[in-house]
Short mmCIF file of C-alpha atoms and ligand atoms in Angstrom, two decimals:
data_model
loop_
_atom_site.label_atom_id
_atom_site.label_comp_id
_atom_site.label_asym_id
_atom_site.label_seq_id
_atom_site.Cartn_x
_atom_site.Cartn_y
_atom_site.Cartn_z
CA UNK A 1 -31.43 53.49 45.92
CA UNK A 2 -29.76 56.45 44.58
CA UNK A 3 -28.45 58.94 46.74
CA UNK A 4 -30.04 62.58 46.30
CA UNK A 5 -26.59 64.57 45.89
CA UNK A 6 -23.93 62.93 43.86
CA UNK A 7 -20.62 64.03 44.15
CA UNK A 8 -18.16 63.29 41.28
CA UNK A 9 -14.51 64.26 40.08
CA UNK A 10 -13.41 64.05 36.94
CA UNK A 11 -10.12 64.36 35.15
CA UNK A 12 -9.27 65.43 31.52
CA UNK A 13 -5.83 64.74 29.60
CA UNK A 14 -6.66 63.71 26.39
CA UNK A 15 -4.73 66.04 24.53
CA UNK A 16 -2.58 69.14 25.78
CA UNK A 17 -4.70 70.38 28.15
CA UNK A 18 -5.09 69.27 32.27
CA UNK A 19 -8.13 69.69 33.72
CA UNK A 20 -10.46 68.60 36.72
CA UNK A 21 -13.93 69.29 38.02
CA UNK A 22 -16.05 68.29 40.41
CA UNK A 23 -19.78 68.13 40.04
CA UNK A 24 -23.16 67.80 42.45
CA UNK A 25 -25.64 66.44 40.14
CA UNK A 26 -25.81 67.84 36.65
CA UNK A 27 -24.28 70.98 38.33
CA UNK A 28 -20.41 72.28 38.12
CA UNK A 29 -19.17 73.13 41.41
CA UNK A 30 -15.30 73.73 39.90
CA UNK A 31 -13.52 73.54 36.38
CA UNK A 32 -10.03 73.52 36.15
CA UNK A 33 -8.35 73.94 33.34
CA UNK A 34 -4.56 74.25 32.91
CA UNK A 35 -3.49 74.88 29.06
CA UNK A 36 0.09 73.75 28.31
CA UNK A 37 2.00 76.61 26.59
CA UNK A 38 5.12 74.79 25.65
CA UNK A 39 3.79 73.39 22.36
CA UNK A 40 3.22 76.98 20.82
CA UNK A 41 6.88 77.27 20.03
CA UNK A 42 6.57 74.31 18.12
CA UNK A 43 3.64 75.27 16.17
CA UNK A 44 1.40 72.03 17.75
CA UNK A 45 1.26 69.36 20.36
CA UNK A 46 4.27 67.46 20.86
CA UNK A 47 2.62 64.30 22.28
CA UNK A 48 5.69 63.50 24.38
CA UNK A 49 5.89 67.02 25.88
CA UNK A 50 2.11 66.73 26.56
CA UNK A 51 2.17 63.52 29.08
CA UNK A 52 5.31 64.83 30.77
CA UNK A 53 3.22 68.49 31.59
CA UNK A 54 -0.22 66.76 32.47
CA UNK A 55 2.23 64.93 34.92
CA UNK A 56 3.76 67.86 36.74
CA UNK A 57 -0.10 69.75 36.16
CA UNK A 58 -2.15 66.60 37.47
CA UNK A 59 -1.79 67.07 41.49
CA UNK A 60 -2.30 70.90 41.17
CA UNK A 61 -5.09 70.71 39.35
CA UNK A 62 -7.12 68.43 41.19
CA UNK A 63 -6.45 69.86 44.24
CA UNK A 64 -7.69 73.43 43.15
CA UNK A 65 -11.03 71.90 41.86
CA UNK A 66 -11.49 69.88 44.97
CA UNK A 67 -10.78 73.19 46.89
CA UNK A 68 -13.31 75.63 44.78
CA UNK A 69 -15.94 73.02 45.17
CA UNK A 70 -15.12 73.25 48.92
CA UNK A 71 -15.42 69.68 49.27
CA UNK A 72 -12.87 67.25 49.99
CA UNK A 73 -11.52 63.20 48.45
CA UNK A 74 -13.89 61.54 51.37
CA UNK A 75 -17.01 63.27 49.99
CA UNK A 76 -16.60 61.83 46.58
CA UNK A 77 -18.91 59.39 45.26
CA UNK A 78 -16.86 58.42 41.67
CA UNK A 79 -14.73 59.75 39.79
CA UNK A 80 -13.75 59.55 36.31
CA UNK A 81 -11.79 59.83 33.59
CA UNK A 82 -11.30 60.39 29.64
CA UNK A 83 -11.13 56.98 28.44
CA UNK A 84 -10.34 57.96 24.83
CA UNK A 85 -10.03 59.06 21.96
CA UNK A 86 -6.28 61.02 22.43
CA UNK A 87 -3.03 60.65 22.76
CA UNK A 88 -1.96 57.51 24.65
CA UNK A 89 0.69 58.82 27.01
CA UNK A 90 -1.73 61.84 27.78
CA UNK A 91 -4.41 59.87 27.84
CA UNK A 92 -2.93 57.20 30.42
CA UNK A 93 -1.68 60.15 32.75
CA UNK A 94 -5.74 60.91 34.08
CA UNK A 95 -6.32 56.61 33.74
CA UNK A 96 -3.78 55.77 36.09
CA UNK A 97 -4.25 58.82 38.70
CA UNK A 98 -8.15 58.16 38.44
CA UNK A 99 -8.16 54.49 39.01
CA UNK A 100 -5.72 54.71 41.85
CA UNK A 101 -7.99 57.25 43.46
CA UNK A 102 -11.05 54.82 42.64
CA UNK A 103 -9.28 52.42 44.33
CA UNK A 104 -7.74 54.14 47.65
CA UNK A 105 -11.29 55.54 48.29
CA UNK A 106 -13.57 52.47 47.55
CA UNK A 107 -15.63 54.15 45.05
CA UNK A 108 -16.92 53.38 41.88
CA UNK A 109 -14.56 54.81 38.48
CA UNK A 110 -16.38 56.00 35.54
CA UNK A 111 -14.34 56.11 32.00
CA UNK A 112 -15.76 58.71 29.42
CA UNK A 113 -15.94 58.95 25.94
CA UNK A 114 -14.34 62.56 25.11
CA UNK A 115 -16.57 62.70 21.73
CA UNK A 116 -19.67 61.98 23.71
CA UNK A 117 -18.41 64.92 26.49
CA UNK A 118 -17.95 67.34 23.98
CA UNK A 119 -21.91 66.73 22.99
CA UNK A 120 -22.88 66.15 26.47
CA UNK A 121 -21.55 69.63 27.50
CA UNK A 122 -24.84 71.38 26.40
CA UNK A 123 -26.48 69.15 29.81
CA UNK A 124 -23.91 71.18 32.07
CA UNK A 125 -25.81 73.10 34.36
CA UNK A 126 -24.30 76.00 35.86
CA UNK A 127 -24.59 80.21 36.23
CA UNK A 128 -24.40 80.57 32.40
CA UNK A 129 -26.10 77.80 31.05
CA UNK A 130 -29.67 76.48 32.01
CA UNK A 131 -31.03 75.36 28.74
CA UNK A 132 -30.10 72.28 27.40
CA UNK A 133 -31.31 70.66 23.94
CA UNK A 134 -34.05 68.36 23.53
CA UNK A 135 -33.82 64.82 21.58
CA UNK A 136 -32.82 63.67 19.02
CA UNK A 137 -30.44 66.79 18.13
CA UNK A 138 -27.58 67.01 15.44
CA UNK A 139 -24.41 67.71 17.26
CA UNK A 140 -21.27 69.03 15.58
CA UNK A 141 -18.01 68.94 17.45
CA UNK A 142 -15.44 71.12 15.39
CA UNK A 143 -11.96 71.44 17.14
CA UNK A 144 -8.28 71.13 16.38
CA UNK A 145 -8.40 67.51 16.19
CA UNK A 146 -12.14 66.81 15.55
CA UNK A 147 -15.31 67.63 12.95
CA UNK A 148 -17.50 65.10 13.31
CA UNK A 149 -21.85 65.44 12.75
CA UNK A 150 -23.05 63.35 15.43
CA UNK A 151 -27.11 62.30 15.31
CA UNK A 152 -27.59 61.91 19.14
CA UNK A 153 -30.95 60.43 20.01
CA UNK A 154 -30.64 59.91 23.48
CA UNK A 155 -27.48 60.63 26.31
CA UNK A 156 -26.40 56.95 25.00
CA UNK A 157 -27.60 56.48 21.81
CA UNK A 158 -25.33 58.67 18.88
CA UNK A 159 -24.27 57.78 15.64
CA UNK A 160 -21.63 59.92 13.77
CA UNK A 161 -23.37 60.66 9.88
CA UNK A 162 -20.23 62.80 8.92
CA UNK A 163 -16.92 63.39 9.42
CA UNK A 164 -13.80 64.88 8.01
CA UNK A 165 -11.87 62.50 5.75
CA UNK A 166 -8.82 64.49 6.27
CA UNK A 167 -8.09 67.62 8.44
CA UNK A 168 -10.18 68.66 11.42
CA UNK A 169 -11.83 72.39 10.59
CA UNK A 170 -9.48 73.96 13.84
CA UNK A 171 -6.32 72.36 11.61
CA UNK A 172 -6.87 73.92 8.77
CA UNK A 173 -7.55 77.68 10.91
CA UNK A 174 -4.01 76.78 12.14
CA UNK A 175 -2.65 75.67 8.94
CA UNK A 176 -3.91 78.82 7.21
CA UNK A 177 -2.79 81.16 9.47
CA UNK A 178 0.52 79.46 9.75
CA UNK A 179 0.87 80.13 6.29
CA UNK A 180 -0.40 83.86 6.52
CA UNK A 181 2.10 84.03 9.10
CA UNK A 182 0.09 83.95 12.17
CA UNK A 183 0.66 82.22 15.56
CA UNK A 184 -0.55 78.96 16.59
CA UNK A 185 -2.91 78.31 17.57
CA UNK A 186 -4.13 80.98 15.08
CA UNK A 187 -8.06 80.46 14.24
CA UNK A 188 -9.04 83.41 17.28
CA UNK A 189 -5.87 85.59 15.40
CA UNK A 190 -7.90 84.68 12.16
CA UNK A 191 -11.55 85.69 13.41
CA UNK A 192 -10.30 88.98 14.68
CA UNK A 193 -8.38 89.86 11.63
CA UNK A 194 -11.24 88.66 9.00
CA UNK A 195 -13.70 91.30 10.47
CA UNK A 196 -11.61 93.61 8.71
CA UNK A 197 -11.59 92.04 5.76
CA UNK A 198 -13.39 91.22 2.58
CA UNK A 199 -14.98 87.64 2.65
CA UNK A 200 -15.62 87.54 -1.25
CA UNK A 201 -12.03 89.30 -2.43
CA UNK A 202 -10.62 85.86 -2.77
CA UNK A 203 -11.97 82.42 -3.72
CA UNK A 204 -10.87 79.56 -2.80
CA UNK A 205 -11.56 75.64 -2.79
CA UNK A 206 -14.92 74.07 -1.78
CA UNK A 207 -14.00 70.22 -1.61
CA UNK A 208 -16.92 68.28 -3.39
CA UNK A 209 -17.65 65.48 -0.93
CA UNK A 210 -20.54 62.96 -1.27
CA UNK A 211 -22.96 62.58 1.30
CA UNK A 212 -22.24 64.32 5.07
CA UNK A 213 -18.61 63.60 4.86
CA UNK A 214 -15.86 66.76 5.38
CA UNK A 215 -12.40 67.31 3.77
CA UNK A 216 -10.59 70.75 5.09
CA UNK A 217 -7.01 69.46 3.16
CA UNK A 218 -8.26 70.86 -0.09
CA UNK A 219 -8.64 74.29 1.19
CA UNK A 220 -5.29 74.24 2.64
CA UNK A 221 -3.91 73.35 -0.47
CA UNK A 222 -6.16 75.90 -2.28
CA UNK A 223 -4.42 78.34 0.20
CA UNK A 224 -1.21 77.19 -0.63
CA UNK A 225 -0.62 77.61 -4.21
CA UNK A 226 -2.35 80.63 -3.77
CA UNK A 227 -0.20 82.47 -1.87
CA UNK A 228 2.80 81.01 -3.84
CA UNK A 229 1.54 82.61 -6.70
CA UNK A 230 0.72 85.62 -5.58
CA UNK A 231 3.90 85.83 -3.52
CA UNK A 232 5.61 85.42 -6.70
CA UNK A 233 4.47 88.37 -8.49
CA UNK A 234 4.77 90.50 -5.39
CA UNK A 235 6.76 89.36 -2.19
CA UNK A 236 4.14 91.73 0.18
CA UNK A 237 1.13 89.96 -0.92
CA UNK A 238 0.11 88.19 2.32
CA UNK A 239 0.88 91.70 4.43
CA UNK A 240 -0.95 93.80 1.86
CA UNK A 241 -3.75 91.65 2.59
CA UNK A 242 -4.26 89.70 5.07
CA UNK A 243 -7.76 91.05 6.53
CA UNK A 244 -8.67 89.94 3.12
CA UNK A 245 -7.22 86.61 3.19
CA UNK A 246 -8.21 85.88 6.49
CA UNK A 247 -12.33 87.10 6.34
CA UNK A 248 -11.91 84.68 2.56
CA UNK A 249 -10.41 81.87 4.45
CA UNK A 250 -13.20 81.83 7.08
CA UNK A 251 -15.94 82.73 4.71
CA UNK A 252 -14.99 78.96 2.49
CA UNK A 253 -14.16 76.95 5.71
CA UNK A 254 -17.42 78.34 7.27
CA UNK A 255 -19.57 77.46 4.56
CA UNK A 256 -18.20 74.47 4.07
CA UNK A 257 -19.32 73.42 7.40
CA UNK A 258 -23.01 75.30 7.51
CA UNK A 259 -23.62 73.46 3.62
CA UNK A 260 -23.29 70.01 5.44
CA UNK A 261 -25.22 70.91 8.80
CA UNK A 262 -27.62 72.03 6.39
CA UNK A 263 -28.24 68.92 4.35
CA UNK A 264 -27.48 66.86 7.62
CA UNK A 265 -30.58 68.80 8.89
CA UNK A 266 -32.63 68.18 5.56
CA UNK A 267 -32.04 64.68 5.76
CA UNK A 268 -32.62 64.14 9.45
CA UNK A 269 -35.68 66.39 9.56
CA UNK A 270 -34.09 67.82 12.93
CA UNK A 271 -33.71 71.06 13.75
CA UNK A 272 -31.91 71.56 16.72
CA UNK A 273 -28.77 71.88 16.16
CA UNK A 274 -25.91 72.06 18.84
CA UNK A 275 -22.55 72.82 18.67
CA UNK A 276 -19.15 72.30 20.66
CA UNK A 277 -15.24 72.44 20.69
CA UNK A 278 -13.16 75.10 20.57
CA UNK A 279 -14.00 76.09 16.62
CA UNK A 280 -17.50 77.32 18.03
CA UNK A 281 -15.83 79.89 19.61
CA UNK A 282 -15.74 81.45 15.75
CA UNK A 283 -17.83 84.60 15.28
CA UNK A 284 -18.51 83.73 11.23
CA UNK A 285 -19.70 80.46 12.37
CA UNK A 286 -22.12 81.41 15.05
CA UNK A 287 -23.55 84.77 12.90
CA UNK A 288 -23.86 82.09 10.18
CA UNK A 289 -26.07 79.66 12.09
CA UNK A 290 -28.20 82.73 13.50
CA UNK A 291 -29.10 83.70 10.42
CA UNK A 292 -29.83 79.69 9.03
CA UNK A 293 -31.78 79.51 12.71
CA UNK A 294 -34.15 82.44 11.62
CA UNK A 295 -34.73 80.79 7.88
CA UNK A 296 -35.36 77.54 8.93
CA UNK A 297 -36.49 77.53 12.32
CA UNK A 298 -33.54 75.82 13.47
CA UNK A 299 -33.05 76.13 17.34
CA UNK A 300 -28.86 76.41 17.86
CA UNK A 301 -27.18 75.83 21.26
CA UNK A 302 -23.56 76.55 21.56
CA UNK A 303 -22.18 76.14 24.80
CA UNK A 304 -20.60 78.55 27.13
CA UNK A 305 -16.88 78.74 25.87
CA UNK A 306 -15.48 77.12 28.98
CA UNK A 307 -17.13 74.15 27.52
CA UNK A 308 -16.36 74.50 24.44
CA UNK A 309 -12.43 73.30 24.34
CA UNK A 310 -11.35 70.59 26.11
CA UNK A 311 -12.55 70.56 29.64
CA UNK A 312 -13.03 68.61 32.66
CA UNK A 313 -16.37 69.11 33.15
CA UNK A 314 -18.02 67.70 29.97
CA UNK A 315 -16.59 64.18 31.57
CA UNK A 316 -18.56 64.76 34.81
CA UNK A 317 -21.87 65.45 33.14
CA UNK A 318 -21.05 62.18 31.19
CA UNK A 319 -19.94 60.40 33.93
CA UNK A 320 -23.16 61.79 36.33
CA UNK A 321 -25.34 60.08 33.70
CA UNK A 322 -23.70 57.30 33.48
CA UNK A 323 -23.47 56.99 37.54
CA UNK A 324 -27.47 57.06 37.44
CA UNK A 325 -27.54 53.80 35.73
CA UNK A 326 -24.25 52.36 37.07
CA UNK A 327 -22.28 52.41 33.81
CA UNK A 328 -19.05 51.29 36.13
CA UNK A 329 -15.86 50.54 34.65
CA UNK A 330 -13.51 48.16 36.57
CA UNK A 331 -9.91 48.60 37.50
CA UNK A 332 -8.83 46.96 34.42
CA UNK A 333 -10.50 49.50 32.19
CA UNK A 334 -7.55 51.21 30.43
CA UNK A 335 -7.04 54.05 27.87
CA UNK A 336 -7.73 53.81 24.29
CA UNK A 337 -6.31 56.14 21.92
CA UNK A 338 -8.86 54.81 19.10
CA UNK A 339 -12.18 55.00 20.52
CA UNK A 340 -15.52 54.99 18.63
CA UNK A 341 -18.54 57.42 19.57
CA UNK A 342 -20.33 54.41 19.81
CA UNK A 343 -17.82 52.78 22.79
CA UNK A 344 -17.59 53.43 26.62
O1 LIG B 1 -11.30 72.34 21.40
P1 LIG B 1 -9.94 72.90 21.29
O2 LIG B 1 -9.47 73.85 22.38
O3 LIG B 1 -8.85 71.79 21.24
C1 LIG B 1 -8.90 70.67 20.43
O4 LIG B 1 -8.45 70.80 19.29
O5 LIG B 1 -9.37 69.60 20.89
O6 LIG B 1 -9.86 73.64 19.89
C2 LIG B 1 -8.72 74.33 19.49
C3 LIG B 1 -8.94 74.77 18.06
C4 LIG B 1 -7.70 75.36 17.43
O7 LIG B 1 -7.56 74.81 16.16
C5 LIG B 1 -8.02 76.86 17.36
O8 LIG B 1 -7.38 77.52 16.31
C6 LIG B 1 -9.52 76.83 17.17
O9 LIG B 1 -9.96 75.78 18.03
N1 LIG B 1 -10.18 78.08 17.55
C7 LIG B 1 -10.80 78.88 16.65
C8 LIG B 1 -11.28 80.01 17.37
N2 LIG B 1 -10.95 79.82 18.70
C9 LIG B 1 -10.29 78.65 18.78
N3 LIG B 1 -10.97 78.75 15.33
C10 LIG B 1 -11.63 79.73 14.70
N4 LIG B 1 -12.12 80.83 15.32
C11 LIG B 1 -11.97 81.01 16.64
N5 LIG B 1 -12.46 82.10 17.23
ZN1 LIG B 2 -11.83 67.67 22.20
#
């Protein structure tokens, strides 16, 4: 018989950033997140870098989620963990701490699919978000490392019908702006400086993929030769315009992305539509699917930024579903760098 109030911790180190959160239910009682700055100097994530900070971040972090939940280990009822996809040695940094805790405590461990957190996060219920989608919905997860249209048709049951073939859509904001001379990570540098600018002054490359597929590389390259031949006639080009550059950038990357949702949509017959990861947090992409919303009677969720980038959270609400039907893993259950949708 299950018990009425579930209480469940849940750690996050897929990629560069540490996080915990504990969780009554569907609801977020805490959400740490701690983002590792030392990869900006290097312009991305040094994987080795990343395991050594979650390392020193781990403790800390738990221990402040534990604390704003104002609960304690001994009231825990699981906990869990990012199984995969990610970086192995981040990855196994949340495994090892998780399982160990699972074990010291007697209580069951839960490992999560991150791709399945990131379109789980719209189930969060908190202070800001009390709406949640209803099934089957198209989910698209656009980050730095992931654009992938996911049909989801039940909190089990998805099936990716598109995804990049190349770059993620986040990459090429940071490959862009690297080139226009812009910090990393540079797609919110990019939003704010494109509402300046003139989407239609420049044109770039639209990549002509079949079916629901994505390729970002082509724009980037688009970019590229661009700017080296505009550089060449006059060496200010990218400072004399970079509003310009930036609002053209965004206006070709966004509509590559609304075109697919689009025929994803048509094809699917579905009409809610939600989105997540930390490209969401785009202004051109959520004006874009406002105004698709009010043609075609779309209804679009888009999470709460918190939930948005990678977060601790969006493993508990996983993890809380899968507690209610005792989806356990076992101590052997290890981290997987590779990890279909499909897997848990
Ligand atoms: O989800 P996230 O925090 O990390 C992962 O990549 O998993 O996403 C980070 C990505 C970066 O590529 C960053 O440039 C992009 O999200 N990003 C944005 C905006 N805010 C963050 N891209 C475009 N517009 C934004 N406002
Ligand atoms: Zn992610």
């Amino acid at each position: 018989m299950l018990k009425k109030e579930i209480f469940i911790l849940a750690v996050e180190s897929s990629c560069d950033d540490t996080s915990a959160a504990v969780f009554k239910n569907e609801h977020k009682l805490s959400n740490i997140v701690s983002t590792q700055e030392i990869h900006e100097v290097y312009g991305g994530v040094v994987p080795e870098l990343a395991s050594r900070a979650h390392q020193q971040n781990i403790v800390p972090v738990v221990d402040q989620a534990l604390k704003k939940a104002g609960i304690t280990l001994q009231d825990l009822d699981a906990v869990a963990f990012t199984k995969g996809p990610g970086l192995m040695g981040s990855l196994l940094v949340a495994n090892s701490f998780v399982k160990s805790l699972s074990l010291s405590l007697n209580i069951p461990l839960i490992g999560v699919n991150h791709m399945q957190g990131h379109l789980l996060a719209h189930f969060i219920k908190d202070e800001n978000q009390d709406k949640s989608p209803d099934f089957p919905f198209l989910g698209a997860t656009i980050s730095g490392g992931h654009t992938q249209l996911v049909k989801v048709t039940n909190h089990f049951k998805m099936e990716v019908i598109g995804e990049t073939l190349d770059d993620a859509i986040g990459e090429a904001f940071d490959k862009c702006g690297k080139m226009f001379g812009l910090p990393y990570p540079a797609g919110p540098e990019i939003d704010k400086l494109a509402k300046e600018g003139d989407p239609k002054k420049f044109v770039f490359a639209k990549p002509q993929v079949k079916n629901l597929d994505f390729s970002f590389s082509g724009l980037k390259t688009s970019v590229l030769y661009f700017l080296q031949r505009e550089i060449k006639k006059n060496p200010d080009f990218i400072k004399e315009n970079l509003n310009d550059l930036c609002a053209s950038f965004q206006y070709t990357a966004v509509k590559i992305l609304t075109d697919k949702i689009k025929k994803a949509s048509q094809q699917t017959q579905i009409k809610t539509i939600a989105i997540g990861g930390g490209v969401s947090a785009n202004s051109g992409i959520r004006e874009k699917l406002k105004e698709e919303a009010k043609k075609r009677d779309w209804k679009v969720f888009i999470p709460p930024f918190e939930y948005c980038t990678d977060n601790a959270a969006m493993i508990a609400i996983v993890a809380y579903f899968k507690y209610k039907y005792s989806y356990f893993s076992d101590l052997t259950s290890t981290a997987q760098a590779r990890f279909k949708i499909t897997e848990h």
